[in-house]
Amino acid sequence: MFDAIFKLTLPEGATVVGFAEDGVYVVAAKYLEEVTLIANKAVATVRGWLSSVGLQLVDHKTEVLLVTSRKQTGSITVTVGRHEIRSQSCLKYLGVMIDTRLRFNIHTEYISAKSAKVASFLSRLMPNVRGPRESSRRLLATVDPSIMLYAPPIGKEAMVTKSCRRK
């Protein structure tokens, strides 16, 4: 059912990217006014399709991020139903923190704190299970890398490409 949302005819400059029921509408334009206009039209199109199939967009949970390479990052306001949504400096999508410059510094800080928190909780459990056995130590050793390496396919591909070129 949700596949139809990816086939909607959106305004020129707008595309949809998504995973399951989480959708991202990407708008590319040169001027902020164009971005706002295209985004508003895309949201109206999606809202119309959702209501035609008996679904509803949760307006207040909609987030806007303006990605730019300009020195001064402006901001835009997108109208979603009765709500005016102002662009943020970063947002979380599928567990990844995305910022306006696509530097991922905020994501690195976020996953570092998350990893430390999980490792701390697990290490507190150790004394309650008669000390760290090999399986417990292995769990602690694998939990940090699995959290830290969630969603870095670009970095992994870049490392693979670099190592292939050296040979």
PDB file of C-alpha atoms in Angstrom:
ATOM      1  CA  MET A   1       0.000   0.000   0.000  1.00  0.00           C
ATOM      2  CA  PHE A   2       2.780   2.435   0.924  1.00  0.00           C
ATOM      3  CA  ASP A   3       4.551   1.711  -2.369  1.00  0.00           C
ATOM      4  CA  ALA A   4       2.030   3.939  -4.116  1.00  0.00           C
ATOM      5  CA  ILE A   5       3.366   6.946  -2.219  1.00  0.00           C
ATOM      6  CA  PHE A   6       6.697   6.503  -4.007  1.00  0.00           C
ATOM      7  CA  LYS A   7       4.932   6.678  -7.360  1.00  0.00           C
ATOM      8  CA  LEU A   8       3.071   9.936  -6.720  1.00  0.00           C
ATOM      9  CA  THR A   9       3.598  12.750  -9.184  1.00  0.00           C
ATOM     10  CA  LEU A  10       5.303  15.401  -7.088  1.00  0.00           C
ATOM     11  CA  PRO A  11       6.242  18.926  -8.183  1.00  0.00           C
ATOM     12  CA  GLU A  12       9.450  19.256 -10.197  1.00  0.00           C
ATOM     13  CA  GLY A  13      12.432  19.289  -7.850  1.00  0.00           C
ATOM     14  CA  ALA A  14      10.777  17.015  -5.266  1.00  0.00           C
ATOM     15  CA  THR A  15      11.443  13.321  -4.835  1.00  0.00           C
ATOM     16  CA  VAL A  16      10.528  10.821  -2.172  1.00  0.00           C
ATOM     17  CA  VAL A  17      12.863   8.455  -0.379  1.00  0.00           C
ATOM     18  CA  GLY A  18      11.678   6.080   2.269  1.00  0.00           C
ATOM     19  CA  PHE A  19      11.899   2.933   4.279  1.00  0.00           C
ATOM     20  CA  ALA A  20       8.677   1.167   5.359  1.00  0.00           C
ATOM     21  CA  GLU A  21       6.318   3.889   6.598  1.00  0.00           C
ATOM     22  CA  ASP A  22       9.058   6.511   7.164  1.00  0.00           C
ATOM     23  CA  GLY A  23       9.273   8.859   4.219  1.00  0.00           C
ATOM     24  CA  VAL A  24      11.618  11.685   3.376  1.00  0.00           C
ATOM     25  CA  TYR A  25      10.742  14.227   0.753  1.00  0.00           C
ATOM     26  CA  VAL A  26      13.801  15.746  -0.804  1.00  0.00           C
ATOM     27  CA  VAL A  27      13.409  19.125  -2.452  1.00  0.00           C
ATOM     28  CA  ALA A  28      16.217  20.590  -4.534  1.00  0.00           C
ATOM     29  CA  ALA A  29      16.095  24.216  -5.616  1.00  0.00           C
ATOM     30  CA  LYS A  30      18.407  27.204  -5.828  1.00  0.00           C
ATOM     31  CA  TYR A  31      16.422  29.717  -3.791  1.00  0.00           C
ATOM     32  CA  LEU A  32      14.759  29.353  -0.394  1.00  0.00           C
ATOM     33  CA  GLU A  33      11.435  30.611  -1.737  1.00  0.00           C
ATOM     34  CA  GLU A  34      11.457  27.851  -4.369  1.00  0.00           C
ATOM     35  CA  VAL A  35      12.271  25.219  -1.752  1.00  0.00           C
ATOM     36  CA  THR A  36       9.382  26.397   0.418  1.00  0.00           C
ATOM     37  CA  LEU A  37       6.928  26.472  -2.501  1.00  0.00           C
ATOM     38  CA  ILE A  38       7.910  23.006  -3.805  1.00  0.00           C
ATOM     39  CA  ALA A  39       7.892  21.514  -0.287  1.00  0.00           C
ATOM     40  CA  ASN A  40       4.415  22.915   0.437  1.00  0.00           C
ATOM     41  CA  LYS A  41       3.081  21.488  -2.844  1.00  0.00           C
ATOM     42  CA  ALA A  42       4.705  18.088  -2.170  1.00  0.00           C
ATOM     43  CA  VAL A  43       3.226  17.936   1.332  1.00  0.00           C
ATOM     44  CA  ALA A  44      -0.220  18.865  -0.013  1.00  0.00           C
ATOM     45  CA  THR A  45       0.056  16.113  -2.655  1.00  0.00           C
ATOM     46  CA  VAL A  46       1.044  13.507  -0.073  1.00  0.00           C
ATOM     47  CA  ARG A  47      -1.670  14.609   2.378  1.00  0.00           C
ATOM     48  CA  GLY A  48      -4.243  14.376  -0.408  1.00  0.00           C
ATOM     49  CA  TRP A  49      -3.170  10.847  -1.343  1.00  0.00           C
ATOM     50  CA  LEU A  50      -3.122   9.725   2.295  1.00  0.00           C
ATOM     51  CA  SER A  51      -6.639  11.012   2.926  1.00  0.00           C
ATOM     52  CA  SER A  52      -7.873   9.337  -0.296  1.00  0.00           C
ATOM     53  CA  VAL A  53      -6.774   5.938   1.063  1.00  0.00           C
ATOM     54  CA  GLY A  54      -8.135   6.602   4.562  1.00  0.00           C
ATOM     55  CA  LEU A  55      -4.837   7.502   6.237  1.00  0.00           C
ATOM     56  CA  GLN A  56      -3.683  10.659   7.921  1.00  0.00           C
ATOM     57  CA  LEU A  57      -0.332  12.450   8.161  1.00  0.00           C
ATOM     58  CA  VAL A  58       0.684  13.293  11.740  1.00  0.00           C
ATOM     59  CA  ASP A  59       1.259  16.976  11.118  1.00  0.00           C
ATOM     60  CA  HIS A  60       2.975  17.890  14.376  1.00  0.00           C
ATOM     61  CA  LYS A  61       5.538  15.078  13.965  1.00  0.00           C
ATOM     62  CA  THR A  62       6.677  16.347  10.571  1.00  0.00           C
ATOM     63  CA  GLU A  63      10.201  17.762  10.575  1.00  0.00           C
ATOM     64  CA  VAL A  64      12.023  20.012   8.130  1.00  0.00           C
ATOM     65  CA  LEU A  65      15.775  20.178   7.559  1.00  0.00           C
ATOM     66  CA  LEU A  66      17.378  22.633   5.181  1.00  0.00           C
ATOM     67  CA  VAL A  67      20.646  21.182   3.843  1.00  0.00           C
ATOM     68  CA  THR A  68      22.929  23.791   2.350  1.00  0.00           C
ATOM     69  CA  SER A  69      26.569  24.488   1.652  1.00  0.00           C
ATOM     70  CA  ARG A  70      26.167  28.250   2.054  1.00  0.00           C
ATOM     71  CA  LYS A  71      27.973  30.000   4.881  1.00  0.00           C
ATOM     72  CA  GLN A  72      24.759  31.425   6.262  1.00  0.00           C
ATOM     73  CA  THR A  73      22.115  28.767   6.644  1.00  0.00           C
ATOM     74  CA  GLY A  74      18.722  30.301   6.238  1.00  0.00           C
ATOM     75  CA  SER A  75      15.536  28.705   7.417  1.00  0.00           C
ATOM     76  CA  ILE A  76      12.252  27.832   5.806  1.00  0.00           C
ATOM     77  CA  THR A  77       8.756  27.237   7.091  1.00  0.00           C
ATOM     78  CA  VAL A  78       6.623  24.506   5.548  1.00  0.00           C
ATOM     79  CA  THR A  79       2.871  24.381   6.059  1.00  0.00           C
ATOM     80  CA  VAL A  80       1.621  20.926   7.022  1.00  0.00           C
ATOM     81  CA  GLY A  81      -2.123  20.967   7.569  1.00  0.00           C
ATOM     82  CA  ARG A  82      -2.741  23.595  10.254  1.00  0.00           C
ATOM     83  CA  HIS A  83       0.860  23.539  11.465  1.00  0.00           C
ATOM     84  CA  GLU A  84       3.736  25.714  10.364  1.00  0.00           C
ATOM     85  CA  ILE A  85       6.925  23.644  10.634  1.00  0.00           C
ATOM     86  CA  ARG A  86      10.178  25.606  10.816  1.00  0.00           C
ATOM     87  CA  SER A  87      13.431  24.031   9.628  1.00  0.00           C
ATOM     88  CA  GLN A  88      15.745  22.648  12.295  1.00  0.00           C
ATOM     89  CA  SER A  89      19.516  22.407  12.598  1.00  0.00           C
ATOM     90  CA  CYS A  90      19.380  18.592  12.666  1.00  0.00           C
ATOM     91  CA  LEU A  91      16.903  15.730  12.693  1.00  0.00           C
ATOM     92  CA  LYS A  92      16.926  12.026  13.399  1.00  0.00           C
ATOM     93  CA  TYR A  93      15.950   9.654  10.586  1.00  0.00           C
ATOM     94  CA  LEU A  94      16.143   5.874  11.036  1.00  0.00           C
ATOM     95  CA  GLY A  95      18.547   6.330  13.948  1.00  0.00           C
ATOM     96  CA  VAL A  96      20.909   8.662  12.091  1.00  0.00           C
ATOM     97  CA  MET A  97      21.286  12.292  13.108  1.00  0.00           C
ATOM     98  CA  ILE A  98      21.453  14.431   9.952  1.00  0.00           C
ATOM     99  CA  ASP A  99      22.612  18.043  10.189  1.00  0.00           C
ATOM    100  CA  THR A 100      22.353  20.992   7.808  1.00  0.00           C
ATOM    101  CA  ARG A 101      25.900  20.623   6.498  1.00  0.00           C
ATOM    102  CA  LEU A 102      25.903  16.789   6.299  1.00  0.00           C
ATOM    103  CA  ARG A 103      29.011  16.667   8.486  1.00  0.00           C
ATOM    104  CA  PHE A 104      27.584  14.062  10.884  1.00  0.00           C
ATOM    105  CA  ASN A 105      29.395  15.521  13.911  1.00  0.00           C
ATOM    106  CA  ILE A 106      26.136  15.466  15.854  1.00  0.00           C
ATOM    107  CA  HIS A 107      25.568  11.843  14.836  1.00  0.00           C
ATOM    108  CA  THR A 108      29.048  10.885  16.046  1.00  0.00           C
ATOM    109  CA  GLU A 109      28.404  12.517  19.427  1.00  0.00           C
ATOM    110  CA  TYR A 110      24.982  10.882  19.629  1.00  0.00           C
ATOM    111  CA  ILE A 111      26.173   7.331  18.926  1.00  0.00           C
ATOM    112  CA  SER A 112      29.202   7.735  21.201  1.00  0.00           C
ATOM    113  CA  ALA A 113      26.948   8.693  24.102  1.00  0.00           C
ATOM    114  CA  LYS A 114      24.502   5.906  23.236  1.00  0.00           C
ATOM    115  CA  SER A 115      27.290   3.321  23.061  1.00  0.00           C
ATOM    116  CA  ALA A 116      28.747   4.421  26.400  1.00  0.00           C
ATOM    117  CA  LYS A 117      25.307   4.268  28.005  1.00  0.00           C
ATOM    118  CA  VAL A 118      24.607   0.729  26.747  1.00  0.00           C
ATOM    119  CA  ALA A 119      28.083  -0.495  27.769  1.00  0.00           C
ATOM    120  CA  SER A 120      27.573   1.033  31.212  1.00  0.00           C
ATOM    121  CA  PHE A 121      24.226  -0.710  31.666  1.00  0.00           C
ATOM    122  CA  LEU A 122      25.668  -4.034  30.550  1.00  0.00           C
ATOM    123  CA  SER A 123      28.732  -3.742  32.767  1.00  0.00           C
ATOM    124  CA  ARG A 124      26.490  -3.039  35.790  1.00  0.00           C
ATOM    125  CA  LEU A 125      24.738  -6.334  35.121  1.00  0.00           C
ATOM    126  CA  MET A 126      28.006  -8.288  35.225  1.00  0.00           C
ATOM    127  CA  PRO A 127      28.401  -8.540  39.028  1.00  0.00           C
ATOM    128  CA  ASN A 128      24.824  -9.814  39.255  1.00  0.00           C
ATOM    129  CA  VAL A 129      25.652 -12.823  37.106  1.00  0.00           C
ATOM    130  CA  ARG A 130      28.720 -14.025  39.049  1.00  0.00           C
ATOM    131  CA  GLY A 131      31.346 -11.942  37.313  1.00  0.00           C
ATOM    132  CA  PRO A 132      32.246 -11.634  33.663  1.00  0.00           C
ATOM    133  CA  ARG A 133      32.407 -14.965  31.906  1.00  0.00           C
ATOM    134  CA  GLU A 134      33.854 -15.234  28.422  1.00  0.00           C
ATOM    135  CA  SER A 135      30.421 -14.902  26.832  1.00  0.00           C
ATOM    136  CA  SER A 136      29.734 -11.770  28.897  1.00  0.00           C
ATOM    137  CA  ARG A 137      33.072 -10.229  27.927  1.00  0.00           C
ATOM    138  CA  ARG A 138      32.359 -11.053  24.291  1.00  0.00           C
ATOM    139  CA  LEU A 139      28.977  -9.325  24.564  1.00  0.00           C
ATOM    140  CA  LEU A 140      30.602  -6.184  25.970  1.00  0.00           C
ATOM    141  CA  ALA A 141      33.271  -6.291  23.259  1.00  0.00           C
ATOM    142  CA  THR A 142      30.728  -6.512  20.426  1.00  0.00           C
ATOM    143  CA  VAL A 143      28.050  -4.114  21.637  1.00  0.00           C
ATOM    144  CA  ASP A 144      30.102  -0.935  21.118  1.00  0.00           C
ATOM    145  CA  PRO A 145      31.163  -1.650  17.518  1.00  0.00           C
ATOM    146  CA  SER A 146      27.648  -2.682  16.534  1.00  0.00           C
ATOM    147  CA  ILE A 147      26.227   0.598  17.842  1.00  0.00           C
ATOM    148  CA  MET A 148      29.057   2.709  16.463  1.00  0.00           C
ATOM    149  CA  LEU A 149      28.934   1.101  13.008  1.00  0.00           C
ATOM    150  CA  TYR A 150      25.172   1.378  12.530  1.00  0.00           C
ATOM    151  CA  ALA A 151      24.424   3.090   9.195  1.00  0.00           C
ATOM    152  CA  PRO A 152      27.879   4.105   7.944  1.00  0.00           C
ATOM    153  CA  PRO A 153      27.724   2.472   4.484  1.00  0.00           C
ATOM    154  CA  ILE A 154      29.338   5.474   2.814  1.00  0.00           C
ATOM    155  CA  GLY A 155      32.345   5.280   5.126  1.00  0.00           C
ATOM    156  CA  LYS A 156      32.677   1.511   4.692  1.00  0.00           C
ATOM    157  CA  GLU A 157      32.432   1.751   0.895  1.00  0.00           C
ATOM    158  CA  ALA A 158      35.018   4.516   0.869  1.00  0.00           C
ATOM    159  CA  MET A 159      37.413   2.390   2.928  1.00  0.00           C
ATOM    160  CA  VAL A 160      36.855  -0.626   0.678  1.00  0.00           C
ATOM    161  CA  THR A 161      37.394   1.484  -2.429  1.00  0.00           C
ATOM    162  CA  LYS A 162      40.610   2.969  -1.022  1.00  0.00           C
ATOM    163  CA  SER A 163      41.972  -0.425  -0.034  1.00  0.00           C
ATOM    164  CA  CYS A 164      41.130  -1.869  -3.477  1.00  0.00           C
ATOM    165  CA  ARG A 165      42.954   0.961  -5.218  1.00  0.00           C
ATOM    166  CA  ARG A 166      46.138   0.362  -3.223  1.00  0.00           C
ATOM    167  CA  LYS A 167      46.483  -3.219  -4.487  1.00  0.00           C
TER     168      LYS A 167
END
